[in-house]
PDB file of C-alpha atoms in Angstrom:
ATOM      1  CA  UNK Z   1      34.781   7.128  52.986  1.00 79.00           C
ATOM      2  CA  UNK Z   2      35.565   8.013  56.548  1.00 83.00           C
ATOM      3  CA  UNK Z   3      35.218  11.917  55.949  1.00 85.00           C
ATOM      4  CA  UNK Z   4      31.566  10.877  54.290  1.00 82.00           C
ATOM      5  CA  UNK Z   5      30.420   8.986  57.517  1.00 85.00           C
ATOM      6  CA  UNK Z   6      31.915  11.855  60.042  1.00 81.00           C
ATOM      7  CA  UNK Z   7      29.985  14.741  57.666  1.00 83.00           C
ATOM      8  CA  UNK Z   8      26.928  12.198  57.690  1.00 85.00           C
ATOM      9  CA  UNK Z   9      27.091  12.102  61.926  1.00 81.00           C
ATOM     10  CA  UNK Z  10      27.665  15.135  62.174  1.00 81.00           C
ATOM     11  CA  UNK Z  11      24.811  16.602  59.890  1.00 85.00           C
ATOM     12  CA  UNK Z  12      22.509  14.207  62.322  1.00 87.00           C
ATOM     13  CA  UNK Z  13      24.131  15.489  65.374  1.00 82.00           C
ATOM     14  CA  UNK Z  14      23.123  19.253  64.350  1.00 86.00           C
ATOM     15  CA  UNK Z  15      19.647  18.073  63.261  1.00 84.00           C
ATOM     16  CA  UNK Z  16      19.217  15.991  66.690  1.00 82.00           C
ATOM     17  CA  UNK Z  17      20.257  19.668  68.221  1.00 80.00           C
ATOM     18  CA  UNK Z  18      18.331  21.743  66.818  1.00 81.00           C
ATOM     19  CA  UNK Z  19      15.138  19.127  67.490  1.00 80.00           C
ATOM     20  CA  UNK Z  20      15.954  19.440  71.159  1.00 78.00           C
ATOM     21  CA  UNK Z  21      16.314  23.144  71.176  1.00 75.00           C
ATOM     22  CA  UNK Z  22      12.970  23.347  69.276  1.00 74.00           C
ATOM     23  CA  UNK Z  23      11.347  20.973  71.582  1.00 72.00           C
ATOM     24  CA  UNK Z  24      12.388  22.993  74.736  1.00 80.00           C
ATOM     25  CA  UNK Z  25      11.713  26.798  73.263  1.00 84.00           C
ATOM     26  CA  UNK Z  26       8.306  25.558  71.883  1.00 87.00           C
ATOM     27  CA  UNK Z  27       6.163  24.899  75.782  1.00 89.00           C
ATOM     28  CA  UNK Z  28       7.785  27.454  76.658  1.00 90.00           C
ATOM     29  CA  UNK Z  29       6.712  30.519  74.123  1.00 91.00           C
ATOM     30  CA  UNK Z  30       3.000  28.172  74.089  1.00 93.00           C
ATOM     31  CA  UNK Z  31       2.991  28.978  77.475  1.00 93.00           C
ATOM     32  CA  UNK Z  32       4.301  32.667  77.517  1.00 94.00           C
ATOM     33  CA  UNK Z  33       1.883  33.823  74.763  1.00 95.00           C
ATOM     34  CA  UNK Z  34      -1.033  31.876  76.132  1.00 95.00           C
ATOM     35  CA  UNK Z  35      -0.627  33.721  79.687  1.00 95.00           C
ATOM     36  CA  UNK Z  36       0.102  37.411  77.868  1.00 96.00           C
ATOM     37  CA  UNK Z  37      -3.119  36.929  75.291  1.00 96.00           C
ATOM     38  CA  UNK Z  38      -5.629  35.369  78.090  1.00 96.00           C
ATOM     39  CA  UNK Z  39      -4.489  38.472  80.426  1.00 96.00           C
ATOM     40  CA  UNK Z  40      -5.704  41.119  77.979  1.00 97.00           C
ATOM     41  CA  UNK Z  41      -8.495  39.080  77.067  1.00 97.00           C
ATOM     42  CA  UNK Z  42      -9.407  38.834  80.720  1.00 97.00           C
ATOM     43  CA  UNK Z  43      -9.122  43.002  81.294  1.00 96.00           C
ATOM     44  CA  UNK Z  44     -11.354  43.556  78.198  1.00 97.00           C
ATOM     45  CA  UNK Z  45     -13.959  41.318  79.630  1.00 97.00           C
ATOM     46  CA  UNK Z  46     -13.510  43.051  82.208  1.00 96.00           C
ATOM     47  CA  UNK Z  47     -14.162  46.728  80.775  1.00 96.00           C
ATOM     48  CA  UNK Z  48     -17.083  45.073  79.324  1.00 97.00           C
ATOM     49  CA  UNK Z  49     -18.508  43.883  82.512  1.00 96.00           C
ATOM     50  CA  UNK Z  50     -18.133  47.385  83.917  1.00 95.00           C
ATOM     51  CA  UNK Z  51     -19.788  48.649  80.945  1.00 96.00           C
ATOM     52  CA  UNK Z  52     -22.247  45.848  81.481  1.00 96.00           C
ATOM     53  CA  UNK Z  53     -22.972  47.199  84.821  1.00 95.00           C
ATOM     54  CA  UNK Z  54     -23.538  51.123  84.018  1.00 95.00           C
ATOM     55  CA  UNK Z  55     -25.926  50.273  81.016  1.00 96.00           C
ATOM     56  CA  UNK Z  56     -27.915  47.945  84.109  1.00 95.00           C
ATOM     57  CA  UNK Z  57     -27.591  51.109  86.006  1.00 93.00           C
ATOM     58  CA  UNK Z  58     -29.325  53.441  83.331  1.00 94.00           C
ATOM     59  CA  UNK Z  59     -31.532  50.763  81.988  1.00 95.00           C
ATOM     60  CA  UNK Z  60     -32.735  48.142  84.408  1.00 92.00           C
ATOM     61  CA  UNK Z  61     -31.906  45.181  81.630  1.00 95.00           C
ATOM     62  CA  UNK Z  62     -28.269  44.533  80.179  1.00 96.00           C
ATOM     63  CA  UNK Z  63     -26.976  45.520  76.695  1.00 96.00           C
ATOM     64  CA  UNK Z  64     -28.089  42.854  74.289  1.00 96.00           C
ATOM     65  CA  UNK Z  65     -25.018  44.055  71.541  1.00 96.00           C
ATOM     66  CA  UNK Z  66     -22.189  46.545  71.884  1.00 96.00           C
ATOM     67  CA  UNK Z  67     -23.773  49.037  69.572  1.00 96.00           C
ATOM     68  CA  UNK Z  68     -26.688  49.751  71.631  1.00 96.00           C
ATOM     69  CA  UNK Z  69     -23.920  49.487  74.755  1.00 95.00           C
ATOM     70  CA  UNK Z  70     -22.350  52.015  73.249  1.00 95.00           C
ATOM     71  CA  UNK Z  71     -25.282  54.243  72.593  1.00 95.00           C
ATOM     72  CA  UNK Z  72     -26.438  54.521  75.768  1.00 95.00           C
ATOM     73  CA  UNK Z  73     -23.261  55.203  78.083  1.00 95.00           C
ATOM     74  CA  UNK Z  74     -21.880  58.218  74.928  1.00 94.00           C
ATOM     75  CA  UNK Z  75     -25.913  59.481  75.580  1.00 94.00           C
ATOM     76  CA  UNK Z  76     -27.518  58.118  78.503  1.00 92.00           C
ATOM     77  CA  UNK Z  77     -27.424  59.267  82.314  1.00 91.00           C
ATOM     78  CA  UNK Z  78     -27.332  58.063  85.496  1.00 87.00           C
ATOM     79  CA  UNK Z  79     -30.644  59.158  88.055  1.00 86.00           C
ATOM     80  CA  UNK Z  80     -29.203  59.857  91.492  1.00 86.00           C
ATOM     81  CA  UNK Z  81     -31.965  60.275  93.952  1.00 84.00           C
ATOM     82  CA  UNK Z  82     -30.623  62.067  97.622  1.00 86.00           C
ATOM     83  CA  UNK Z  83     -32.999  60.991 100.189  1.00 81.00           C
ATOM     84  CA  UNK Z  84     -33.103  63.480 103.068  1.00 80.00           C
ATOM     85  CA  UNK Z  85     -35.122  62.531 106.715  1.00 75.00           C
ATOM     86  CA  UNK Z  86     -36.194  58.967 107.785  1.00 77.00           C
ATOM     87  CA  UNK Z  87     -39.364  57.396 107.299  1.00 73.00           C
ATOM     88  CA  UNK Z  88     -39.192  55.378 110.353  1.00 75.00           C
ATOM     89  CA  UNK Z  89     -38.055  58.144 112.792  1.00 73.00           C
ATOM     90  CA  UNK Z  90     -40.961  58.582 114.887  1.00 73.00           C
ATOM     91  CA  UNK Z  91     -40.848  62.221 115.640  1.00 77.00           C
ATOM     92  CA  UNK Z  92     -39.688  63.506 112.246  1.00 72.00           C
ATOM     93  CA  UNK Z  93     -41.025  61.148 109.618  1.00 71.00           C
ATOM     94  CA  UNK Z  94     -40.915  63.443 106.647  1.00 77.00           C
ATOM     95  CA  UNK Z  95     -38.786  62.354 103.884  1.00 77.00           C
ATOM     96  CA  UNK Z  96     -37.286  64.326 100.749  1.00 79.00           C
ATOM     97  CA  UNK Z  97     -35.960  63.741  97.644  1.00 81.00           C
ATOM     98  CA  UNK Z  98     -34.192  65.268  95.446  1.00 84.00           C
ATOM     99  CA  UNK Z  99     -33.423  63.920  91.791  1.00 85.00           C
ATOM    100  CA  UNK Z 100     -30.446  65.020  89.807  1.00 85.00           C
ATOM    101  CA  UNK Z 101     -29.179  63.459  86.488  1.00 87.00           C
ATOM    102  CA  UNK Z 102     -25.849  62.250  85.350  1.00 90.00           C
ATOM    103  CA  UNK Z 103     -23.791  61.969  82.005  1.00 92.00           C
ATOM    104  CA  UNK Z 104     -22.913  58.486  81.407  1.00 91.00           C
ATOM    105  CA  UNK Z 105     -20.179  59.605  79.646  1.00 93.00           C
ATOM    106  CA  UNK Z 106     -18.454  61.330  82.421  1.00 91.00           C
ATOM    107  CA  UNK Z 107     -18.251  57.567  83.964  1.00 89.00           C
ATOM    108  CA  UNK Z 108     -16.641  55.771  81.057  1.00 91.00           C
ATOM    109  CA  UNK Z 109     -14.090  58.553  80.929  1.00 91.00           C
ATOM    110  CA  UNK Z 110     -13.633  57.821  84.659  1.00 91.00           C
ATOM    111  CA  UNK Z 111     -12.696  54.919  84.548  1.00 91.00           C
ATOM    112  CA  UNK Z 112     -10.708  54.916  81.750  1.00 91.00           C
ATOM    113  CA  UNK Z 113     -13.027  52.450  78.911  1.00 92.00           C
ATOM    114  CA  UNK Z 114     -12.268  53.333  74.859  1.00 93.00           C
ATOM    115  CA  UNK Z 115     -15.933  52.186  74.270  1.00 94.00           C
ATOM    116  CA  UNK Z 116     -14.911  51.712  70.149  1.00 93.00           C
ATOM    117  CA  UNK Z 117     -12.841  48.884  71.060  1.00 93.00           C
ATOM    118  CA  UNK Z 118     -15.005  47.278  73.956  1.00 94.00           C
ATOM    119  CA  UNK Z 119     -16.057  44.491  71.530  1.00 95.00           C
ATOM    120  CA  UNK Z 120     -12.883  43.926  70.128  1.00 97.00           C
ATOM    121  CA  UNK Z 121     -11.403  40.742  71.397  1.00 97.00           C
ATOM    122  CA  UNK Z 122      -7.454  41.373  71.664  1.00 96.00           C
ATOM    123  CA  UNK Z 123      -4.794  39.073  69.449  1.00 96.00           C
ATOM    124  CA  UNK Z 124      -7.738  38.693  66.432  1.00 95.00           C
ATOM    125  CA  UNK Z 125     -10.042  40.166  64.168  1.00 94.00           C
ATOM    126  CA  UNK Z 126     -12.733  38.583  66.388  1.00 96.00           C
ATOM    127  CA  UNK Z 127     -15.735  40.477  68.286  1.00 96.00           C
ATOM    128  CA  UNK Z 128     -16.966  39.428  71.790  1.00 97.00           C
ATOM    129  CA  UNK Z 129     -20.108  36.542  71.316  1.00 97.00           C
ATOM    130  CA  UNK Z 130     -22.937  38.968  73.483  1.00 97.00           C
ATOM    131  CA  UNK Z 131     -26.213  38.067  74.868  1.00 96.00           C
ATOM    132  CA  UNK Z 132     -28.582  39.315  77.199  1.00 95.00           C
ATOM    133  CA  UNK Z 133     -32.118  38.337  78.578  1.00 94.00           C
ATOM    134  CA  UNK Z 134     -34.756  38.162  81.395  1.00 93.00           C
ATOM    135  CA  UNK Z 135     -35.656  35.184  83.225  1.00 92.00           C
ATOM    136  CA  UNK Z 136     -37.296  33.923  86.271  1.00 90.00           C
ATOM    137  CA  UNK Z 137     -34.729  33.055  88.828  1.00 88.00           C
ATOM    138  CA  UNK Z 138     -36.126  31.572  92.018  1.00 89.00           C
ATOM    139  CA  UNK Z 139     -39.470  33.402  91.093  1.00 89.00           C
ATOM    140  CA  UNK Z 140     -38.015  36.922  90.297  1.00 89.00           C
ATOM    141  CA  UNK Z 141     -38.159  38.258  86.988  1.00 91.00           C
ATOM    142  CA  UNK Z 142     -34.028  38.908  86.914  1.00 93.00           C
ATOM    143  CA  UNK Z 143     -31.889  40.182  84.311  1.00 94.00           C
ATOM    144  CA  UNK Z 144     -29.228  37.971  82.529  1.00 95.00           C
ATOM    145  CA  UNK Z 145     -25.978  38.249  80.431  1.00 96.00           C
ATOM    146  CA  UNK Z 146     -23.150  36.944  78.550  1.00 97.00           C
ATOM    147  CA  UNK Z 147     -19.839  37.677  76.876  1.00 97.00           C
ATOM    148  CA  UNK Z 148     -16.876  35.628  76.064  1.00 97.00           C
ATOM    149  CA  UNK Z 149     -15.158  34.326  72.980  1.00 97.00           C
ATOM    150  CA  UNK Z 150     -13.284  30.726  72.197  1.00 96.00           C
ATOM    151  CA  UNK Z 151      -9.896  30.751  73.334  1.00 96.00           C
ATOM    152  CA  UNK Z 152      -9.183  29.662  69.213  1.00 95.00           C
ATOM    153  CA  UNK Z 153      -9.938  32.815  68.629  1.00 96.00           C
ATOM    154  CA  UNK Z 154      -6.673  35.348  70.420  1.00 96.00           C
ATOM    155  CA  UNK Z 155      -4.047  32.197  70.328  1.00 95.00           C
ATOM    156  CA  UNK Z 156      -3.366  32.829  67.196  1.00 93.00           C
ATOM    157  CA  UNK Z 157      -0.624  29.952  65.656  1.00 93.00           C
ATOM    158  CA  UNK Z 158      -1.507  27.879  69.586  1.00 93.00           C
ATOM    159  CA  UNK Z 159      -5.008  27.643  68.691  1.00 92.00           C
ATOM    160  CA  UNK Z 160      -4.663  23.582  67.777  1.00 92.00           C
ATOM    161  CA  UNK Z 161      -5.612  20.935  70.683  1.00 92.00           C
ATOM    162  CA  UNK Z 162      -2.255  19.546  69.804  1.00 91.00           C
ATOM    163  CA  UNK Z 163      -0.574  22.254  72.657  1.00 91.00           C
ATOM    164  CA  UNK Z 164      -2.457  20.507  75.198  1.00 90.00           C
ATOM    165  CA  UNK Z 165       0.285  18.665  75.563  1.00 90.00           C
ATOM    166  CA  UNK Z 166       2.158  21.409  77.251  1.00 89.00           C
ATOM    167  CA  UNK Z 167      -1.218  22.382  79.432  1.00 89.00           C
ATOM    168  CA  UNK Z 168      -3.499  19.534  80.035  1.00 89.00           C
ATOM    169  CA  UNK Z 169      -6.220  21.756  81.425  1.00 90.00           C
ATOM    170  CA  UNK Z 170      -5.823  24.109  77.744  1.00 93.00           C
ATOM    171  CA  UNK Z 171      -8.891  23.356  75.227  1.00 94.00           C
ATOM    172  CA  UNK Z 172      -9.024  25.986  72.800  1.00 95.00           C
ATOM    173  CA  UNK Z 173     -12.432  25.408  72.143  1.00 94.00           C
ATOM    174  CA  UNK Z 174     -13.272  26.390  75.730  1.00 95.00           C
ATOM    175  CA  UNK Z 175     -14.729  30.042  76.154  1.00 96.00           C
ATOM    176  CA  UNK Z 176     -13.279  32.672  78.041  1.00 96.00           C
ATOM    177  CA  UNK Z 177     -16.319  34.714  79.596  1.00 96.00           C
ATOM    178  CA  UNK Z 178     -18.357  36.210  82.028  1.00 96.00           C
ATOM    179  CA  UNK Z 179     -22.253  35.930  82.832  1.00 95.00           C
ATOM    180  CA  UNK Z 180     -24.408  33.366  82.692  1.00 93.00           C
ATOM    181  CA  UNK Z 181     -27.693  33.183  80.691  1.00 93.00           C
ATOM    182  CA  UNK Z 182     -29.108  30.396  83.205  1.00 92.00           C
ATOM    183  CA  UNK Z 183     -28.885  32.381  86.211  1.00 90.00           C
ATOM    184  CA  UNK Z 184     -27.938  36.017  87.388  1.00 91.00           C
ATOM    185  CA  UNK Z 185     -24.122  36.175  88.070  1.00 92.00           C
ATOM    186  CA  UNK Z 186     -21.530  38.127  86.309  1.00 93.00           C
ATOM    187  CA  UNK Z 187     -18.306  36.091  87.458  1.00 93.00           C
ATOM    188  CA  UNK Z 188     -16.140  35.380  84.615  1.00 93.00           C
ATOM    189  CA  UNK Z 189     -14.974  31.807  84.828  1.00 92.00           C
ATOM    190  CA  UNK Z 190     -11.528  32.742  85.071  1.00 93.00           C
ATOM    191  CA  UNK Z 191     -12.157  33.952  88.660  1.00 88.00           C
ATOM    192  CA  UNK Z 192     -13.459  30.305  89.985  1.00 64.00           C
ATOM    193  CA  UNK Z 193      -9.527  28.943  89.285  1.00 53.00           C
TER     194      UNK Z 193
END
């Protein structure tokens, strides 16, 4: 009977172990992969902002989907007008210019952006959520945009509100992104923390 109750206490002391061990490893790999996934989710929105910015550059408006995004900077150019004299020099107020024309392309390879996998949100199956309009912003006519994704969507087996527990300020239905489709910024929210 004694041998029974010692097995018994002892089975409950491994299980009481290995409840402890669990309950210290688990914040801390939340906490690893949350910081690892929301960093390369962060440098793709990132790319995309870039890419963003060069399609404003060729077009005026932003991209209102990746495909068309992707069009234009593999096909479009960038106008570079040189401006030579001064209109408001007095003595010499002739001005030139001269127009050239350059490859989008030669921009994106630049700076390093794999356009097929710009709308590709990392850790999922998942594309970026994209939109772009006008709108009158303090009586301009002003272009507007966009992009983000639920964190739910690159955390994987941490995408429950129960890990909250471990981050009080994590909500996995909160969205990662940059733009804003009420006014015309292109900060991504996790640049105001």
């Amino acid at each position: 009977m004694k041998i029974v109750i010692n097995l018994i206490l002892l089975l409950i002391a491994i299980a009481l172990g290995f409840i402890l061990v669990n309950s210290i490893k688990e914040p801390i790999a939340f906490q690893e992969t949350k910081d690892k996934r929301r960093e390369a989710v962060v440098n793709r929105l990132m790319d995309v902002r870039r890419a963003q910015e060069m399609y404003r550059d060729i077009t005026g408006t932003f991209a209102p989907n990746f495909d068309t995004l992707k069009d234009v900077l593999q096909n479009g150019r960038f106008t570079i007008v040189k401006i030579v004299g001064d209109e408001d020099d007095p003595e010499n107020p002739t001005v030139s210019r001269d127009t050239s024309y350059k490859p989008a392309i030669d921009s994106v390879m630049a700076m390093g952006l794999n356009l097929d996998s710009l709308a590709h949100v990392p850790y999922s199956n998942a594309t970026f959520k994209i939109e772009a309009d006008t709108l009158t912003y303090q009586q301009t006519l002003v272009s507007v945009v966009e992009v983000g994704t639920q964190w739910s969507t690159f955390m994987g087996k941490y995408a429950s509100r129960k890990y909250a527990r471990y981050d009080n300020t994590y909500d996995p239905g909160a969205v990662l992104k940059f733009g804003d489709m009420n006014s015309p910024k292109l900060a991504g929210n996790w640049e105001s923390k």
